[in-house]
Amino acid sequence: MAFGATILDADGLRLSADERAFFREADPFGFILFARNIESADQVRALCDEMRAAVGREAPITIDQEGGRVQRLRAPQWREWLPPLDLVARAGAGAEEALTLMYRIIADELRALGVDSNCAPMVDLATPETHAFLHNRCYGTDPAEVAARGRAVAEGLLAGGVLPVLKHMPGHGRATLDSHYDLPRVTTPLAELRETDFAPFKALSDLPMGMTGHLIFEAIDPETPATCSPAVMGMIREKMAFEGLIMTDDLSMKALSGSHVANARAALAAGCDLILYCNQPLADRVAIAEAAGTLSAAGQARAERALAARRAPDDVDIPALAAKLDALTGGALHG
């Protein structure tokens, strides 16, 4: 039987009785955690156990643990990470190694809690115009370097038993607005986009999962945000040859106007596999799950391939990796 075509969240530190019943019925492909879901290691493990028990399987549980502003696990219980662009600057020629080490250590922290996916690598190109909400989350300005650094992030996560989620497809770096609040428009010609912003995503098209971005590419579809655009999603599948499982970015972000339910249907019709829907009342989550239904046959096959990419972590000495990372970056990287 196909999984529900959703990734959903919880209101608090433990599931309510209503959430347990809802998740049992909706059977979402997976779950995502936010800061409000995190108090202690024991509590997060218990919450992950409850989520999986509700659907009766080892559903993937993801999180945004990039470093810098975007990290749900914070000091003093967990390491505090530099923003990726700052880490890259400190590491210089050792940037790829540093990113692999950083994300291997992050994977260790996540797996210890029962979390087995991370919404990274983020291979959006940094430009002088990139909005501040995104800029220091990037890995660089050169497409080939960003692709190599994105590969390093993915390898660190996979080695630690954590599934990477490639974002924000097909490239969010030219956004001059924050898509949490506004809809960015990109006017760059298609030929230039293919050589620059789109190139790192094509280079990483073998990764198991990806996430869309909410922005308009006028050269491809001047009317519809990428998440809901058949033209953009078709390009990701055909020109970028991405065969992994594709989730939307959070459909409740204000870049998308109109009904959340209508947008969910449009995203699935455009070619997304999964609806990511967060930070909304239970009744709204129920409506989205009903609208999304279950994964298509192709989506279910992609979901099963993604889950098959999960593996046991390799056996490493985490303190030794942390010491090596400190040496590469001049210390003071994490606490």
Coordinates of C-alpha atoms in Angstrom, one line a residue:
M1 CA 0.0 0.0 0.0
A2 CA 1.3 3.5 -0.9
F3 CA 2.4 5.9 1.8
G4 CA 0.5 9.2 2.3
A5 CA 1.9 11.9 0.0
T6 CA 2.8 14.2 2.9
I7 CA 5.5 15.1 5.4
L8 CA 3.9 16.5 8.5
D9 CA 4.9 18.0 11.9
A10 CA 3.6 17.9 15.5
D11 CA 2.5 20.7 17.7
G12 CA 4.7 20.1 20.7
L13 CA 7.1 17.9 22.6
R14 CA 4.9 14.8 22.5
L15 CA 2.0 13.7 20.2
S16 CA -1.5 14.5 21.4
A17 CA -4.1 11.8 21.2
D18 CA -5.7 13.6 18.2
E19 CA -2.3 13.7 16.4
R20 CA -1.7 10.0 17.0
A21 CA -5.1 9.2 15.6
F22 CA -4.6 11.5 12.6
F23 CA -1.1 10.1 11.7
R24 CA -2.4 6.6 12.0
E25 CA -5.1 7.4 9.4
A26 CA -3.1 9.6 7.1
D27 CA 0.0 7.5 7.2
P28 CA 2.4 10.3 6.0
F29 CA 5.6 9.2 4.3
G30 CA 7.5 11.0 7.0
F31 CA 7.8 13.7 9.6
I32 CA 9.7 16.9 10.3
L33 CA 10.9 18.4 13.6
F34 CA 11.1 22.1 14.6
A35 CA 12.5 23.9 17.7
R36 CA 9.2 23.6 19.5
N37 CA 9.5 19.8 19.3
I38 CA 12.9 19.8 21.0
E39 CA 13.6 20.0 24.7
S40 CA 16.0 17.2 25.6
A41 CA 17.6 14.1 24.0
D42 CA 15.3 11.7 25.8
Q43 CA 12.2 13.7 24.9
V44 CA 13.2 13.9 21.2
R45 CA 13.8 10.1 21.1
A46 CA 10.4 9.5 22.7
L47 CA 8.7 11.8 20.2
C48 CA 10.3 10.1 17.2
D49 CA 9.3 6.7 18.7
E50 CA 5.7 8.0 19.0
M51 CA 5.7 9.2 15.4
R52 CA 6.9 5.9 14.0
A53 CA 4.5 4.0 16.3
A54 CA 1.6 6.0 14.9
V55 CA 2.3 4.8 11.4
G56 CA 3.5 1.4 12.3
R57 CA 6.9 1.6 10.5
E58 CA 10.3 3.2 10.4
A59 CA 9.1 6.3 8.8
P60 CA 11.9 8.9 8.0
I61 CA 12.1 11.8 10.3
T62 CA 13.8 14.9 9.0
I63 CA 15.0 18.3 10.4
D64 CA 16.7 21.5 9.2
Q65 CA 20.2 21.2 10.7
E66 CA 22.3 23.3 8.4
G67 CA 24.3 25.4 10.8
G68 CA 24.2 29.2 11.5
R69 CA 20.6 30.5 11.8
V70 CA 19.0 27.3 10.5
Q71 CA 19.6 24.7 13.1
R72 CA 17.0 23.2 15.3
L73 CA 19.4 21.5 17.8
R74 CA 21.2 24.2 19.7
A75 CA 23.7 24.7 22.5
P76 CA 24.2 23.8 25.3
Q77 CA 22.9 20.3 24.6
W78 CA 24.2 20.1 21.0
R79 CA 27.0 21.7 19.0
E80 CA 26.5 25.2 17.7
W81 CA 27.6 25.4 14.1
L82 CA 28.9 28.3 12.0
P83 CA 26.8 29.2 8.9
P84 CA 28.1 27.1 6.0
L85 CA 29.4 30.0 4.0
D86 CA 31.4 31.2 7.0
L87 CA 32.8 27.6 7.5
V88 CA 33.8 27.5 3.8
A89 CA 35.6 30.8 4.1
R90 CA 37.5 29.6 7.2
A91 CA 38.5 26.3 5.7
G92 CA 39.7 27.6 2.4
A93 CA 41.1 24.8 0.2
G94 CA 39.9 22.4 2.9
A95 CA 36.2 23.4 2.5
E96 CA 35.0 20.1 1.1
E97 CA 36.7 18.1 3.8
A98 CA 35.4 20.5 6.4
L99 CA 31.9 20.1 5.2
T100 CA 32.1 16.3 5.1
L101 CA 33.4 16.3 8.7
M102 CA 30.8 18.8 9.9
Y103 CA 27.8 16.9 8.5
R104 CA 29.2 13.6 9.6
I105 CA 29.2 14.9 13.1
I106 CA 25.7 16.4 12.6
A107 CA 24.6 13.0 11.4
D108 CA 25.9 11.4 14.6
E109 CA 23.9 13.9 16.7
L110 CA 20.7 13.3 14.6
R111 CA 20.9 9.5 14.7
A112 CA 21.3 9.5 18.4
L113 CA 17.9 11.1 18.6
G114 CA 16.2 8.9 16.1
V115 CA 16.3 11.5 13.3
D116 CA 17.5 10.0 10.0
S117 CA 17.1 12.7 7.4
N118 CA 18.4 16.3 7.1
C119 CA 17.2 19.0 4.8
A120 CA 20.7 19.6 3.3
P121 CA 22.7 20.0 1.1
M122 CA 21.5 23.4 0.0
V123 CA 23.3 24.1 -3.2
D124 CA 21.7 27.5 -4.1
L125 CA 24.4 29.8 -5.5
A126 CA 25.3 32.9 -3.5
T127 CA 25.2 36.1 -5.5
P128 CA 25.6 39.7 -4.5
E129 CA 21.8 40.0 -4.7
T130 CA 20.9 36.9 -2.7
H131 CA 18.5 37.8 0.1
A132 CA 20.0 37.7 3.6
F133 CA 17.7 34.9 4.7
L134 CA 19.6 32.6 2.3
H135 CA 23.0 34.1 1.6
N136 CA 25.2 32.7 4.4
R137 CA 23.5 29.3 4.2
C138 CA 25.0 28.9 0.7
Y139 CA 28.3 27.1 0.0
G140 CA 29.8 29.6 -2.5
T141 CA 29.4 31.5 -5.8
D142 CA 31.0 29.1 -8.4
P143 CA 28.7 26.3 -9.7
A144 CA 31.4 23.6 -9.8
E145 CA 32.6 24.4 -6.3
V146 CA 29.1 24.5 -4.9
A147 CA 28.3 21.1 -6.5
A148 CA 31.5 19.6 -5.0
R149 CA 30.7 21.1 -1.6
G150 CA 27.1 19.8 -1.8
R151 CA 28.5 16.4 -2.6
A152 CA 30.7 16.6 0.5
V153 CA 27.7 17.5 2.7
A154 CA 25.7 14.6 1.2
E155 CA 28.5 12.1 1.7
G156 CA 29.0 13.2 5.3
L157 CA 25.3 12.7 6.0
L158 CA 25.0 9.3 4.2
A159 CA 28.1 8.0 6.0
G160 CA 26.4 8.8 9.2
G161 CA 23.2 7.0 8.3
V162 CA 21.2 10.2 7.5
L163 CA 19.3 10.8 4.2
P164 CA 20.2 14.1 2.6
V165 CA 17.5 16.3 1.0
L166 CA 18.8 18.4 -1.9
K167 CA 17.4 22.0 -1.9
H168 CA 16.0 24.3 -3.2
M169 CA 15.3 22.9 -6.6
P170 CA 16.0 24.2 -9.2
G171 CA 17.9 27.0 -7.5
H172 CA 17.0 29.8 -5.1
G173 CA 20.1 31.9 -5.1
R174 CA 18.8 34.7 -7.3
A175 CA 15.9 35.4 -4.9
T176 CA 16.0 39.0 -3.7
L177 CA 13.0 38.3 -1.4
D178 CA 12.4 36.0 1.5
S179 CA 10.0 33.3 0.2
H180 CA 8.8 32.8 3.7
Y181 CA 7.0 36.1 3.2
D182 CA 7.0 37.0 -0.5
L183 CA 7.2 35.4 -3.9
P184 CA 10.6 36.0 -5.6
R185 CA 10.8 36.5 -9.3
V186 CA 13.9 35.6 -11.4
T187 CA 14.4 37.3 -14.7
T188 CA 17.7 35.7 -15.7
P189 CA 17.8 34.1 -19.1
L190 CA 17.4 30.3 -19.2
A191 CA 20.8 29.7 -20.9
E192 CA 22.5 31.5 -18.1
L193 CA 20.5 29.7 -15.4
R194 CA 21.5 26.3 -16.9
E195 CA 25.2 27.2 -16.7
T196 CA 25.0 28.7 -13.2
D197 CA 22.1 28.2 -10.7
F198 CA 20.8 24.9 -12.1
A199 CA 24.2 23.2 -12.6
P200 CA 24.8 22.1 -9.0
F201 CA 21.4 20.4 -8.9
K202 CA 22.1 18.6 -12.1
A203 CA 25.5 17.5 -10.8
L204 CA 23.8 16.0 -7.7
S205 CA 20.8 14.5 -9.5
D206 CA 21.6 11.0 -8.1
L207 CA 20.7 12.0 -4.5
P208 CA 17.7 10.2 -3.0
M209 CA 15.5 13.2 -2.1
G210 CA 15.1 16.8 -3.1
M211 CA 13.0 19.9 -2.1
T212 CA 11.5 22.6 -4.3
G213 CA 11.8 26.3 -3.9
H214 CA 8.9 28.8 -4.0
L215 CA 10.0 31.3 -6.7
I216 CA 9.1 32.2 -10.3
F217 CA 11.5 31.7 -13.2
E218 CA 10.2 34.0 -15.9
A219 CA 12.2 32.2 -18.5
I220 CA 10.4 28.9 -17.8
D221 CA 7.0 29.8 -16.4
P222 CA 6.3 33.5 -15.8
E223 CA 3.0 32.8 -14.0
T224 CA 3.5 29.9 -11.6
P225 CA 5.9 29.3 -8.7
A226 CA 8.4 26.4 -9.4
T227 CA 6.7 24.2 -6.8
C228 CA 3.4 24.3 -8.7
S229 CA 4.7 24.6 -12.3
P230 CA 4.6 21.6 -14.6
A231 CA 7.2 23.3 -16.8
V232 CA 9.7 23.7 -14.0
M233 CA 9.1 20.3 -12.5
G234 CA 9.3 18.7 -15.9
M235 CA 12.7 20.5 -16.4
I236 CA 13.9 19.1 -13.1
R237 CA 13.0 15.6 -14.1
E238 CA 14.0 15.7 -17.7
K239 CA 16.8 18.3 -18.1
M240 CA 18.4 17.8 -14.7
A241 CA 17.6 14.0 -14.8
F242 CA 16.6 14.1 -11.1
E243 CA 15.1 10.7 -10.3
G244 CA 14.8 11.0 -6.5
L245 CA 11.8 11.7 -4.4
I246 CA 10.7 15.4 -4.5
M247 CA 9.0 17.2 -1.7
T248 CA 7.7 20.7 -1.8
D249 CA 9.1 23.4 0.5
D250 CA 6.6 24.1 3.2
L251 CA 3.3 24.9 1.5
S252 CA 2.3 27.3 4.3
M253 CA 5.0 29.8 3.3
K254 CA 3.6 33.1 2.2
A255 CA 5.3 33.0 -1.2
L256 CA 2.4 30.9 -2.3
S257 CA -0.9 32.7 -2.4
G258 CA -4.3 31.2 -2.3
S259 CA -5.6 28.0 -0.7
H260 CA -3.1 25.6 0.8
V261 CA -5.3 22.7 -0.4
A262 CA -5.4 24.0 -3.9
N263 CA -1.6 24.6 -3.9
A264 CA -1.1 21.0 -2.7
R265 CA -3.1 19.6 -5.5
A266 CA -1.3 21.9 -8.0
A267 CA 2.1 20.8 -6.7
L268 CA 1.3 17.1 -7.0
A269 CA -0.2 17.7 -10.5
A270 CA 3.0 19.5 -11.5
G271 CA 5.2 16.6 -10.6
C272 CA 6.1 16.9 -6.9
D273 CA 5.8 13.6 -5.0
L274 CA 5.2 14.8 -1.4
I275 CA 3.6 17.8 0.2
L276 CA 5.6 19.3 3.1
Y277 CA 3.1 21.1 5.4
C278 CA 4.2 22.7 8.7
N279 CA 3.2 25.0 11.5
Q280 CA -0.5 24.9 11.0
P281 CA -3.5 23.8 13.1
L282 CA -4.5 20.1 13.1
A283 CA -7.6 20.7 11.1
D284 CA -5.5 22.2 8.3
R285 CA -3.1 19.3 8.4
V286 CA -6.0 16.9 8.1
A287 CA -7.3 18.8 5.0
I288 CA -3.9 18.7 3.3
A289 CA -3.5 15.0 4.0
E290 CA -6.9 14.4 2.5
A291 CA -6.1 16.5 -0.6
A292 CA -2.7 14.9 -1.1
G293 CA -3.9 11.3 -0.8
T294 CA -1.3 8.6 -1.3
L295 CA 1.9 8.6 -3.4
S296 CA 1.5 7.8 -7.1
A297 CA 3.0 4.5 -8.3
A298 CA 6.1 6.4 -9.5
G299 CA 6.3 8.4 -6.3
Q300 CA 6.0 5.2 -4.2
A301 CA 8.8 3.6 -6.2
R302 CA 11.0 6.7 -5.6
A303 CA 10.1 6.7 -1.9
E304 CA 11.1 3.0 -1.6
R305 CA 14.4 3.8 -3.4
A306 CA 15.1 6.7 -1.0
L307 CA 14.4 4.6 2.0
A308 CA 16.7 1.9 0.7
A309 CA 19.5 4.4 0.7
R310 CA 19.4 4.5 4.5
R311 CA 22.3 2.6 5.9
A312 CA 23.9 2.0 9.3
P313 CA 26.5 4.7 10.2
D314 CA 30.1 3.9 9.6
D315 CA 32.3 3.4 12.6
V316 CA 34.2 6.6 13.3
D317 CA 35.7 8.4 16.3
I318 CA 33.5 11.5 16.5
P319 CA 35.9 13.4 18.9
A320 CA 38.7 12.8 16.5
L321 CA 36.6 14.1 13.6
A322 CA 35.7 17.2 15.6
A323 CA 39.4 17.9 16.4
K324 CA 40.2 17.6 12.7
L325 CA 37.4 20.0 11.8
D326 CA 38.7 22.5 14.4
A327 CA 42.1 22.3 12.9
L328 CA 40.8 22.9 9.4
T329 CA 38.7 25.9 10.4
G330 CA 40.9 27.5 13.0
G331 CA 38.9 26.3 16.0
A332 CA 35.9 27.9 17.8
L333 CA 33.6 26.1 15.4
H334 CA 31.2 24.4 17.7
G335 CA 30.5 24.2 21.4

